[in-house]
Amino acid sequence: MGWAIALHGGAGDIPVSLAAERRKPREAALRHCLKVGVNALKAQKSPLDVVELVVRELENNPHYNAGRGSVLTREGTIEMEASIMDGNTKRCGAVSGLTTVVNPISLARLVMEKTPHIYLAFDGAERFAREQGIETVDSSHFITQENIERLKQAKEANRVQIDYTPPIQKDEKKETPTANGDSQLGTVGCVAVDSHGNLASATSTGGLVNKMVGRIGDTPIIGAGTYANNLCAVSATGKGEAIMRGTVARDVAALMEFKGLSLKEAAAYVVEECVPRGNVGLVAVSAKGEVTMAYNTTGMFRACATEDGHSEIAIWPSVQN
Amino acid sequence: MGGWAIAVHGGAGVDPNLPPHRQEEAKKLLTRCLNLGISALRSNHSAIDVVEQVVSELETDPLFNSGRGSALAANGTVEMEASIMDGNGRRCGAVSGLTTVKNPVSLARLVMDKSPHSYLAFSGAEDFARQQGVELVENEYFITEENVGMLKLAKEANTIVFDYRIPAVGSDTCSAVAESRFQMNGLPISVYAPETVGCVVVDSQGRCAAATSTGGLMNKMNGRIGDSPLIGAGTYACNLCGVSCTGEGEAIIRGTLAREVAAVMEYKGLGLQEAVDFVIKERLDEGFAGLIAVSNKGDVACGFNTTGMFRGCATEDGFMEVNIWE
């Protein structure tokens, strides 16, 4: 039994032909965030601190759909949400509808620690952010050109995009087009366990491209996008509506508890049986220091490491040898 | 068994000294709503239609904490939330932060049926309501004198009031408060009690549905979301059962209470009552809550670890019961 950590930057129909200039910065970010997390675990930081730290890094990275780099609502605005959960105590915090908070995951943590509530949203959450003195900036800080493009395409196609597909370059070929041409990415998250079996999970997102203003997805919903108890910690990504009705994060833990499945079996079962194909991915760690990363999409930006030296950074299914 | 079944609730956690006339009032309302549901079920309405209709009726009545009669947020306004789930297909809809929508549960249904999403909140939800042409009213419509009084008390005590119960007499109740041993969310039950509403139904086709609606905690921070609109926490329905919870929101959320009942049935093979008992006993830690549930087999069950829960249930074979205490 040792520490373990896993993080994701979104599951979806990531084309294997993804251009290098799009793939490399994301891989580099995964590598960097994994390192941040591993170093923190080695320095004996609590898993709760570790997952917050890693998700903050992902939020700050403009290539992922969280914090800076968040996708845009149909009005071209930013509405971010996040949640965090501590496995030991099952204390949790969640936020939605943030427009100026640089690190939504940190505000979620403050809700957990500084209020008698679990979940604050929109104006009330923004007001709380100011009371707490957490870093806020003008909303334009979060908006990237890529996302302006994505919104434009989504509007042209009149669809809500579950992802942030690379804005289509004329010469880019997509090898695996889905029925509606979207690749499905979105949301970042991190789960961690220390050598004492303490678990934590954190998830953060800008939501769906072209979503209705006020739309809340699975990310801030405890049991859907985020869950941690004394058995495991789970963070999910994909189509929010599907993850919500599938209570994905909770179900992984429930299968372990009630059916005695292992972490890997439970995660595989949930992504294969509980949510339609092409809709979900998740990362999870167990109290025993195991790690699993499962998805039913073409790929998932992900990384993991365990104390015994294993580490992995990947986008598509790993080749088994 | 088999056949339809229905249960309604008006909150878990009741002051043991609740005056008899208040108890009667509550039982009358529960009976009326139950009969509304029974009538609809006998006319072969689907479970999803019935839960919406019944919760809508509870919202319209000012007695419990939903729709009109909702608890007040810190700034004296009403912010309502609700969710609804159709076990047949597990589609769901939820809303939060509503201030002008007369029937939150109906808007939640529209989110489920008429939007590409499952959960809309605050101004986005209000915009959607306008587009859908649902009945809108001024925020004052929802505010009752009783609740204005309760908010004042809560602020004086500078604590969150769980839901509300008007003290029979000011100073007498203060001493009663001091003597009351049962507390929820750190407050004595004689003054503060939760009264979220909900309904669960299994129709004659074995389809389950659930819906929950609330104004939330008295004196809550504006923007605070509780368990009622959260799928898996306050509300859940699948092909096996329908569940609606009430009580300490924070405890219900971390216990993912509604989903839990279904999960133990699904993954452990427990029957409905066993599942309900298990969840109430094992999943609440120091929290206080109650829930109602129906199964696709036509069973109905309720469970609570609070002093009392306003509830009523009925099954097709003629069984009917409205109760407050154990």
XYZ file of C-alpha atoms in Angstrom:
647
model
C 0.000 0.000 0.000
C 1.400 3.347 -1.033
C 0.254 6.629 -2.463
C -1.387 6.926 -5.859
C -2.645 9.745 -8.008
C -4.567 10.062 -11.254
C -5.737 13.061 -13.186
C -7.697 13.714 -16.345
C -8.238 16.512 -18.801
C -11.378 15.233 -20.435
C -12.734 12.155 -22.188
C -14.147 12.261 -25.686
C -13.852 11.485 -29.321
C -10.306 12.747 -29.513
C -9.191 12.082 -33.070
C -6.006 10.036 -33.335
C -4.987 12.486 -36.015
C -4.997 15.284 -33.452
C -2.433 17.762 -34.709
C 0.878 17.823 -32.872
C 0.534 21.466 -31.993
C -2.678 20.628 -30.164
C -1.559 17.391 -28.636
C 1.843 18.415 -27.303
C 0.846 21.287 -25.032
C -1.849 19.097 -23.496
C 0.523 16.211 -22.922
C 3.029 18.615 -21.446
C 0.363 19.920 -19.097
C -0.506 16.399 -17.997
C 3.148 15.686 -17.360
C 3.555 18.885 -15.400
C 0.437 18.376 -13.308
C 1.337 14.792 -12.550
C 4.717 15.958 -11.329
C 3.120 18.623 -9.149
C 0.834 16.021 -7.626
C 3.507 13.399 -7.115
C 5.847 15.875 -5.480
C 3.098 17.005 -3.164
C 2.326 13.408 -2.157
C 5.992 12.733 -1.579
C 6.100 15.836 0.603
C 3.303 14.273 2.692
C 0.642 16.757 1.726
C -2.880 15.506 2.378
C -4.747 14.102 -0.623
C -7.248 16.922 -0.228
C -4.443 19.448 -0.662
C -2.983 17.455 -3.529
C -6.160 17.227 -5.597
C -6.850 20.923 -5.106
C -3.317 21.795 -6.130
C -3.392 19.671 -9.274
C -6.805 20.894 -10.368
C -5.644 24.484 -9.858
C -2.803 23.788 -12.281
C -5.236 22.367 -14.811
C -7.582 25.326 -14.334
C -4.698 27.707 -14.988
C -3.786 25.908 -18.185
C -5.685 27.402 -21.135
C -5.702 24.153 -23.105
C -8.190 22.479 -20.801
C -11.854 23.179 -20.283
C -11.646 24.563 -16.752
C -10.733 27.944 -15.348
C -8.837 29.678 -18.093
C -9.724 27.924 -21.326
C -13.269 27.197 -20.227
C -15.744 26.737 -23.051
C -18.381 29.418 -23.587
C -22.137 29.529 -22.991
C -24.484 30.369 -25.804
C -24.158 34.021 -24.807
C -20.379 33.840 -25.186
C -19.900 34.056 -21.426
C -18.014 31.996 -18.881
C -19.760 29.928 -16.197
C -17.443 27.641 -14.280
C -18.207 24.946 -11.755
C -16.282 22.580 -9.533
C -16.496 20.243 -6.579
C -14.165 18.624 -4.090
C -14.657 15.802 -1.608
C -12.675 14.402 1.282
C -13.010 10.623 1.543
C -12.417 10.330 5.286
C -15.074 12.677 6.461
C -17.147 12.774 3.265
C -17.125 16.521 3.632
C -17.609 18.202 0.298
C -17.799 21.558 -1.387
C -19.220 22.634 -4.747
C -19.662 25.798 -6.777
C -21.442 26.710 -10.014
C -21.947 29.746 -12.189
C -18.602 31.367 -11.458
C -17.509 34.145 -13.781
C -14.545 35.830 -12.128
C -12.959 33.331 -9.774
C -9.527 32.334 -11.022
C -9.603 28.933 -9.303
C -13.101 27.519 -8.910
C -11.806 24.408 -7.128
C -10.370 26.558 -4.379
C -13.666 28.307 -3.903
C -15.355 24.902 -3.675
C -12.905 24.045 -0.932
C -13.703 27.260 0.906
C -17.414 26.480 0.715
C -16.633 23.145 2.331
C -14.423 24.616 5.045
C -15.806 28.048 5.721
C -19.580 27.692 5.408
C -22.183 25.385 6.920
C -23.216 24.579 3.361
C -21.963 22.321 0.600
C -22.912 24.117 -2.575
C -23.005 27.796 -3.553
C -23.826 29.118 -6.994
C -23.953 32.177 -9.217
C -24.213 35.576 -7.542
C -24.144 34.073 -4.073
C -20.966 32.172 -4.876
C -19.315 35.220 -6.429
C -20.218 37.276 -3.377
C -18.754 34.620 -1.112
C -15.584 34.662 -3.219
C -15.180 38.349 -2.579
C -15.829 37.958 1.140
C -13.134 35.298 1.256
C -10.657 37.413 -0.656
C -9.971 34.646 -3.150
C -8.381 35.762 -6.407
C -10.855 37.124 -8.939
C -10.297 38.697 -12.347
C -12.337 40.097 -15.163
C -14.202 37.318 -16.932
C -12.342 38.008 -20.164
C -9.264 36.407 -18.570
C -10.795 32.961 -19.023
C -11.802 33.352 -22.652
C -9.491 31.953 -25.330
C -9.634 32.386 -29.083
C -10.022 28.632 -29.510
C -13.183 28.685 -27.490
C -14.608 31.659 -29.333
C -14.093 29.571 -32.471
C -15.692 26.501 -30.947
C -18.753 28.444 -29.949
C -19.037 29.844 -33.449
C -18.916 26.371 -34.956
C -21.395 25.000 -32.489
C -23.825 27.797 -33.270
C -23.361 27.252 -36.979
C -24.122 23.594 -36.513
C -26.816 24.542 -34.024
C -25.668 22.066 -31.452
C -24.453 21.956 -27.911
C -20.944 20.623 -27.928
C -19.926 18.297 -25.186
C -16.380 19.127 -25.718
C -13.751 21.273 -26.957
C -12.859 19.826 -30.298
C -10.002 21.572 -31.948
C -11.588 24.227 -34.136
C -11.662 22.492 -37.473
C -8.701 23.437 -39.627
C -9.416 23.053 -43.303
C -6.611 20.577 -43.822
C -7.206 18.545 -40.694
C -8.601 15.111 -41.264
C -10.614 13.497 -38.583
C -10.145 9.799 -38.477
C -13.084 8.914 -36.325
C -15.941 11.290 -36.892
C -18.946 10.799 -34.670
C -22.471 11.174 -35.919
C -22.526 14.863 -35.156
C -18.873 15.519 -35.851
C -18.023 16.425 -32.281
C -15.132 15.079 -30.363
C -15.895 14.877 -26.726
C -13.592 16.406 -24.195
C -14.169 18.539 -21.249
C -13.616 18.902 -17.554
C -10.493 18.274 -15.506
C -10.106 16.280 -12.357
C -7.759 14.636 -9.929
C -7.975 11.856 -7.373
C -5.351 10.936 -4.834
C -4.681 8.570 -1.959
C -1.804 8.731 0.518
C -0.021 5.824 2.130
C -2.490 5.872 5.029
C -5.441 5.302 2.716
C -6.820 8.850 2.935
C -8.689 9.668 -0.262
C -9.822 12.817 -2.042
C -11.324 13.859 -5.357
C -11.687 17.152 -7.210
C -13.286 18.082 -10.547
C -13.597 21.395 -12.385
C -15.072 22.557 -15.690
C -16.372 25.304 -17.939
C -19.185 22.971 -19.000
C -20.556 22.401 -22.505
C -19.862 24.581 -25.516
C -22.976 26.639 -26.335
C -24.732 25.541 -23.157
C -27.739 27.493 -21.977
C -26.910 30.173 -19.449
C -27.482 28.686 -16.009
C -26.921 25.112 -17.108
C -25.340 22.968 -14.430
C -23.617 19.719 -15.378
C -22.323 16.741 -13.415
C -19.102 18.330 -12.233
C -20.447 20.050 -9.097
C -22.869 17.232 -8.279
C -21.564 14.996 -5.516
C -22.027 11.398 -6.600
C -22.072 12.277 -10.284
C -18.819 13.990 -11.263
C -17.021 13.702 -7.943
C -17.081 11.254 -5.050
C -14.790 10.013 -2.325
C -15.297 7.838 0.716
C -13.055 5.485 2.646
C -12.913 2.986 -0.227
C -12.070 5.074 -3.246
C -12.027 8.498 -4.878
C -13.492 9.114 -8.327
C -13.578 12.013 -10.787
C -15.633 11.739 -13.973
C -15.741 13.574 -17.281
C -17.881 13.466 -20.423
C -21.516 14.238 -21.111
C -22.778 15.834 -17.931
C -26.404 14.875 -18.360
C -25.475 11.189 -18.793
C -23.065 11.202 -15.838
C -25.709 12.781 -13.628
C -28.406 10.218 -14.290
C -25.808 7.459 -14.076
C -24.541 8.752 -10.702
C -21.178 7.657 -12.057
C -18.747 8.570 -9.292
C -20.931 7.161 -6.540
C -21.628 3.968 -8.429
C -17.957 3.037 -8.699
C -17.747 3.155 -4.907
C -21.108 1.430 -4.476
C -20.066 -1.492 -6.664
C -16.921 -1.943 -4.609
C -18.862 -1.807 -1.392
C -21.986 -3.763 -2.248
C -20.762 -6.187 -4.862
C -17.204 -6.550 -3.695
C -15.799 -5.561 -7.086
C -12.238 -4.353 -7.262
C -11.564 -0.732 -8.185
C -10.718 -1.672 -11.742
C -13.757 -3.932 -12.148
C -16.094 -1.341 -10.664
C -14.800 1.435 -12.918
C -14.992 -0.784 -15.995
C -18.526 -1.848 -15.126
C -19.728 1.718 -14.730
C -18.253 2.991 -18.002
C -19.438 -0.050 -19.900
C -22.880 -0.642 -18.415
C -24.161 2.522 -16.780
C -23.579 5.199 -19.389
C -24.030 5.029 -23.169
C -20.924 4.594 -25.281
C -19.058 7.754 -26.076
C -20.204 9.623 -23.018
C -17.944 9.072 -20.056
C -14.453 8.665 -18.674
C -13.195 8.584 -15.126
C -10.100 8.271 -12.989
C -10.173 6.566 -9.623
C -7.873 5.447 -6.823
C -8.558 3.049 -3.985
C -7.607 3.109 -0.320
C -5.165 0.306 -1.129
C -3.192 2.535 -3.496
C -4.601 1.117 -6.726
C -5.361 3.328 -9.668
C -7.625 2.966 -12.684
C -8.511 5.155 -15.650
C -11.525 3.989 -17.626
C -13.498 5.520 -20.467
C -15.965 4.524 -23.159
C -14.909 7.266 -25.549
C -12.187 7.257 -28.186
C -9.744 8.702 -25.728
C -9.210 10.558 -22.489
C -6.387 12.928 -21.599
C -5.009 11.290 -18.496
C -2.027 10.620 -16.287
C -1.361 8.564 -13.208
C 1.402 7.459 -10.908
C 1.801 5.136 -7.958
C 4.398 4.976 -5.230
C 5.932 1.793 -6.596
C 7.219 3.784 -9.561
C 4.551 3.131 -12.172
C 3.504 6.174 -14.127
C 1.542 6.787 -17.307
C 0.538 9.694 -19.477
C -1.805 8.921 -22.318
C -4.638 10.020 -24.540
C -5.773 6.884 -26.358
C -5.927 3.276 -25.201
C -2.517 2.049 -24.119
C -1.019 -0.766 -26.130
C -0.826 -3.833 -23.892
C 2.321 -5.878 -24.211
C -47.732 -7.465 -4.854
C -47.873 -5.296 -7.947
C -50.214 -2.463 -8.710
C -49.678 1.218 -8.196
C -48.356 2.857 -5.034
C -47.757 6.421 -3.935
C -46.112 8.227 -1.048
C -45.857 11.927 -0.212
C -43.904 13.799 2.418
C -43.828 17.254 3.919
C -40.524 17.077 5.744
C -38.623 14.982 8.278
C -38.033 16.420 11.728
C -41.140 17.523 13.602
C -41.473 19.285 16.929
C -42.882 16.723 19.382
C -44.824 19.589 20.941
C -46.369 20.654 17.687
C -49.860 21.925 18.558
C -52.627 19.466 17.594
C -54.289 21.884 15.217
C -51.041 22.230 13.258
C -50.762 18.455 13.126
C -54.307 18.224 11.804
C -53.649 20.888 9.211
C -50.611 18.999 7.954
C -52.434 15.658 7.855
C -55.317 17.206 5.951
C -52.972 18.575 3.319
C -51.126 15.285 2.982
C -54.446 13.440 2.658
C -55.674 15.821 0.014
C -52.478 15.445 -2.012
C -52.497 11.706 -1.617
C -56.068 11.564 -2.902
C -55.109 13.728 -5.843
C -52.397 11.238 -6.719
C -54.638 8.227 -6.170
C -57.267 9.684 -8.443
C -54.693 10.272 -11.162
C -53.320 6.747 -10.772
C -56.807 5.279 -11.048
C -57.166 7.236 -14.290
C -54.007 5.564 -15.511
C -51.767 8.614 -15.469
C -48.071 7.857 -15.648
C -45.884 7.997 -12.559
C -43.985 11.020 -13.860
C -47.222 12.973 -14.376
C -48.513 12.033 -10.944
C -45.424 13.081 -8.999
C -45.405 16.407 -10.800
C -49.067 17.000 -10.126
C -48.836 16.129 -6.434
C -45.700 18.148 -5.729
C -47.197 21.042 -7.630
C -50.177 20.933 -5.282
C -47.833 20.911 -2.267
C -45.957 23.901 -3.694
C -49.142 25.867 -4.161
C -50.256 25.278 -0.577
C -48.442 27.629 1.818
C -48.209 25.090 4.627
C -44.938 23.320 3.901
C -41.590 24.716 2.786
C -41.921 24.777 -0.990
C -43.320 27.190 -3.529
C -45.584 29.481 -1.580
C -44.606 29.220 2.064
C -40.942 28.637 1.264
C -38.351 29.476 3.889
C -36.578 32.799 3.333
C -32.958 33.276 2.360
C -30.687 35.672 4.218
C -31.774 38.680 2.200
C -35.458 38.036 2.907
C -36.316 36.676 -0.515
C -37.378 33.213 -1.613
C -35.050 31.039 -3.710
C -36.661 27.747 -4.649
C -35.326 24.516 -6.056
C -36.739 21.212 -7.212
C -35.960 18.073 -9.137
C -37.894 15.332 -10.844
C -36.781 11.982 -12.206
C -38.473 9.465 -14.426
C -37.336 5.962 -13.495
C -38.296 4.817 -16.954
C -35.115 5.834 -18.757
C -33.683 7.743 -15.788
C -34.323 11.093 -17.401
C -34.194 13.944 -14.959
C -34.743 17.644 -14.586
C -33.729 20.067 -11.862
C -33.880 23.774 -11.090
C -32.372 26.055 -8.446
C -32.476 29.716 -7.570
C -36.019 30.315 -8.753
C -37.628 33.528 -7.582
C -40.711 34.010 -9.751
C -41.753 30.567 -10.933
C -45.001 29.565 -9.273
C -44.361 25.830 -9.567
C -40.675 24.895 -9.504
C -41.350 21.186 -10.018
C -43.112 21.919 -13.287
C -40.160 23.934 -14.503
C -37.890 21.049 -13.543
C -40.089 18.834 -15.707
C -39.763 21.239 -18.599
C -35.984 21.260 -18.218
C -36.132 17.486 -18.547
C -38.551 17.452 -21.469
C -37.877 20.651 -23.378
C -34.230 21.558 -22.920
C -31.000 19.801 -23.964
C -29.918 19.850 -20.321
C -30.853 18.351 -16.951
C -30.299 21.221 -14.543
C -30.818 24.968 -14.925
C -30.340 27.567 -12.230
C -30.813 31.197 -11.307
C -31.248 33.727 -14.086
C -30.777 31.083 -16.794
C -33.602 29.058 -15.278
C -35.809 32.119 -14.982
C -35.124 32.988 -18.648
C -36.073 29.463 -19.643
C -39.255 29.776 -17.587
C -40.184 32.920 -19.485
C -39.516 31.266 -22.813
C -41.650 28.300 -21.825
C -44.492 30.542 -20.777
C -44.916 29.015 -17.300
C -46.826 30.936 -14.683
C -44.665 33.648 -13.116
C -45.414 35.746 -10.054
C -43.682 38.357 -7.942
C -41.319 37.000 -5.282
C -43.646 38.438 -2.607
C -46.246 35.853 -3.581
C -44.145 33.119 -1.991
C -43.426 34.970 1.229
C -45.704 34.336 4.215
C -45.911 36.353 7.409
C -44.990 33.291 9.409
C -41.734 32.978 7.548
C -40.891 36.650 7.847
C -41.184 36.126 11.603
C -39.027 33.012 11.506
C -36.311 34.727 9.515
C -36.185 37.455 12.110
C -35.773 34.889 14.877
C -33.105 33.105 12.918
C -31.136 36.279 12.397
C -31.426 37.153 16.060
C -30.070 33.756 16.891
C -27.611 34.279 14.041
C -27.887 30.698 13.014
C -29.363 28.857 10.078
C -32.894 27.811 10.773
C -33.460 24.380 9.497
C -36.858 25.023 8.139
C -39.389 26.528 10.407
C -41.956 25.992 12.985
C -43.505 29.007 14.580
C -43.028 29.017 18.346
C -46.440 28.785 19.989
C -45.574 31.719 22.232
C -42.314 33.697 22.112
C -40.718 33.400 25.522
C -42.399 30.135 26.481
C -40.890 28.528 23.494
C -37.470 29.848 24.315
C -37.484 27.829 27.480
C -39.017 24.921 25.595
C -36.191 25.348 23.145
C -33.682 25.105 25.925
C -35.304 21.946 27.208
C -35.759 20.319 23.837
C -33.121 17.712 23.367
C -33.726 16.929 19.732
C -31.779 19.141 17.410
C -31.277 19.318 13.709
C -28.459 21.282 12.163
C -27.590 22.502 15.626
C -31.002 23.947 16.366
C -33.782 22.749 18.643
C -36.625 21.073 16.844
C -39.257 22.929 18.808
C -38.463 26.047 16.861
C -36.993 24.846 13.631
C -38.102 21.896 11.548
C -37.547 20.923 7.932
C -40.503 20.775 5.569
C -39.227 20.069 2.087
C -41.935 18.253 0.079
C -41.782 15.254 -2.178
C -43.684 12.496 -3.881
C -42.804 9.064 -5.222
C -45.014 6.916 -7.376
C -45.048 3.578 -9.140
C -47.852 3.415 -11.675
C -49.849 0.430 -12.834
C -47.226 -0.248 -15.497
C -44.526 -0.587 -12.862
C -42.822 2.693 -13.827
C -41.333 4.640 -10.936
C -40.863 8.374 -10.561
C -39.841 10.829 -7.862
C -39.955 14.586 -7.302
C -38.783 16.903 -4.523
C -39.240 20.638 -3.990
C -38.122 23.159 -1.397
C -37.380 26.737 -0.422
C -34.318 25.462 1.429
C -32.902 26.575 4.771
C -34.264 29.596 6.571
C -31.630 32.348 6.509
C -29.480 30.410 4.046
C -26.800 32.312 2.142
C -28.287 33.455 -1.135
C -27.018 31.075 -3.778
C -26.958 28.111 -1.427
C -28.096 24.912 -3.091
C -29.270 21.981 -0.952
C -30.024 18.347 -1.662
C -33.493 18.728 -3.170
C -32.431 19.551 -6.731
C -29.497 17.136 -6.736
C -30.110 13.882 -8.543
C -28.876 11.034 -6.382
C -29.120 13.065 -3.202
C -32.672 14.389 -2.707
C -34.300 12.637 -5.631
C -33.713 9.454 -7.576
C -35.673 7.032 -9.702
C -34.710 4.072 -11.830
C -36.485 0.984 -13.042
C -36.389 -0.486 -9.530
C -37.646 2.355 -7.370
C -38.366 6.037 -6.789
C -37.013 7.936 -3.767
C -37.459 11.428 -2.311
C -35.530 12.650 0.735
C -35.859 15.454 3.259
C -33.904 16.628 6.260
C -30.411 17.973 6.701
C -29.382 18.793 3.146
C -25.691 18.488 3.763
C -26.112 14.991 5.270
C -28.298 13.887 2.367
C -25.764 15.112 -0.189
C -22.726 13.395 1.239
C -24.765 10.266 1.845
C -26.095 10.411 -1.745
C -29.172 9.157 0.025
C -31.720 8.700 -2.754
C -29.294 6.842 -4.997
C -28.186 4.753 -2.045
C -31.602 3.163 -1.610
C -31.616 2.145 -5.268
C -27.993 1.018 -5.179
C -28.484 -1.411 -2.309
C -31.534 -2.816 -4.054
C -29.658 -3.112 -7.323
C -26.257 -4.259 -6.088
C -27.141 -6.054 -2.894
C -30.526 -7.383 -3.887
C -32.308 -5.922 -0.852
C -36.059 -5.380 -0.898
C -37.467 -1.876 -0.629
C -38.068 -1.650 3.126
C -34.758 -3.360 3.896
C -32.974 -0.912 1.621
C -34.679 2.083 3.216
C -33.895 0.828 6.726
C -30.294 0.141 5.810
C -29.762 3.578 4.353
C -31.347 5.419 7.269
C -29.418 3.367 9.776
C -26.030 3.230 8.070
C -25.728 6.223 5.805
C -26.582 9.170 7.982
C -23.745 9.199 10.553
C -24.620 12.184 12.719
C -27.041 13.569 10.185
C -30.837 13.631 10.405
C -33.104 12.872 7.504
C -36.070 10.914 6.216
C -37.205 9.530 2.920
C -40.114 7.926 1.100
C -39.751 5.275 -1.562
C -41.721 3.012 -3.885
C -40.579 -0.050 -5.785
C -41.516 -1.316 -9.215
C -43.275 -4.187 -7.453
C -45.821 -1.859 -5.914
C -44.239 -1.629 -2.463
C -44.097 1.609 -0.544
C -41.783 2.410 2.350
C -40.554 5.281 4.438
C -37.781 5.714 6.935
C -36.451 8.503 9.123
C -34.121 8.989 12.055
C -35.769 12.226 13.112
C -38.599 12.785 15.548
C -41.393 12.387 13.069
C -41.879 12.951 9.388
C -44.970 14.366 7.723
C -45.967 11.617 5.311
C -48.710 9.681 3.643
C -48.824 6.590 1.483
C -51.326 4.444 -0.371
C -51.343 1.309 -2.499
C -53.732 -0.053 -5.070
C -55.061 -2.753 -2.747
C -56.708 -0.093 -0.628
C -54.031 0.559 2.005
C -53.772 4.221 3.017
C -52.038 5.950 5.885
C -51.171 9.513 6.826
C -48.836 9.930 9.730
C -46.424 12.183 11.525
C -44.892 10.070 14.248
C -43.228 6.685 14.378
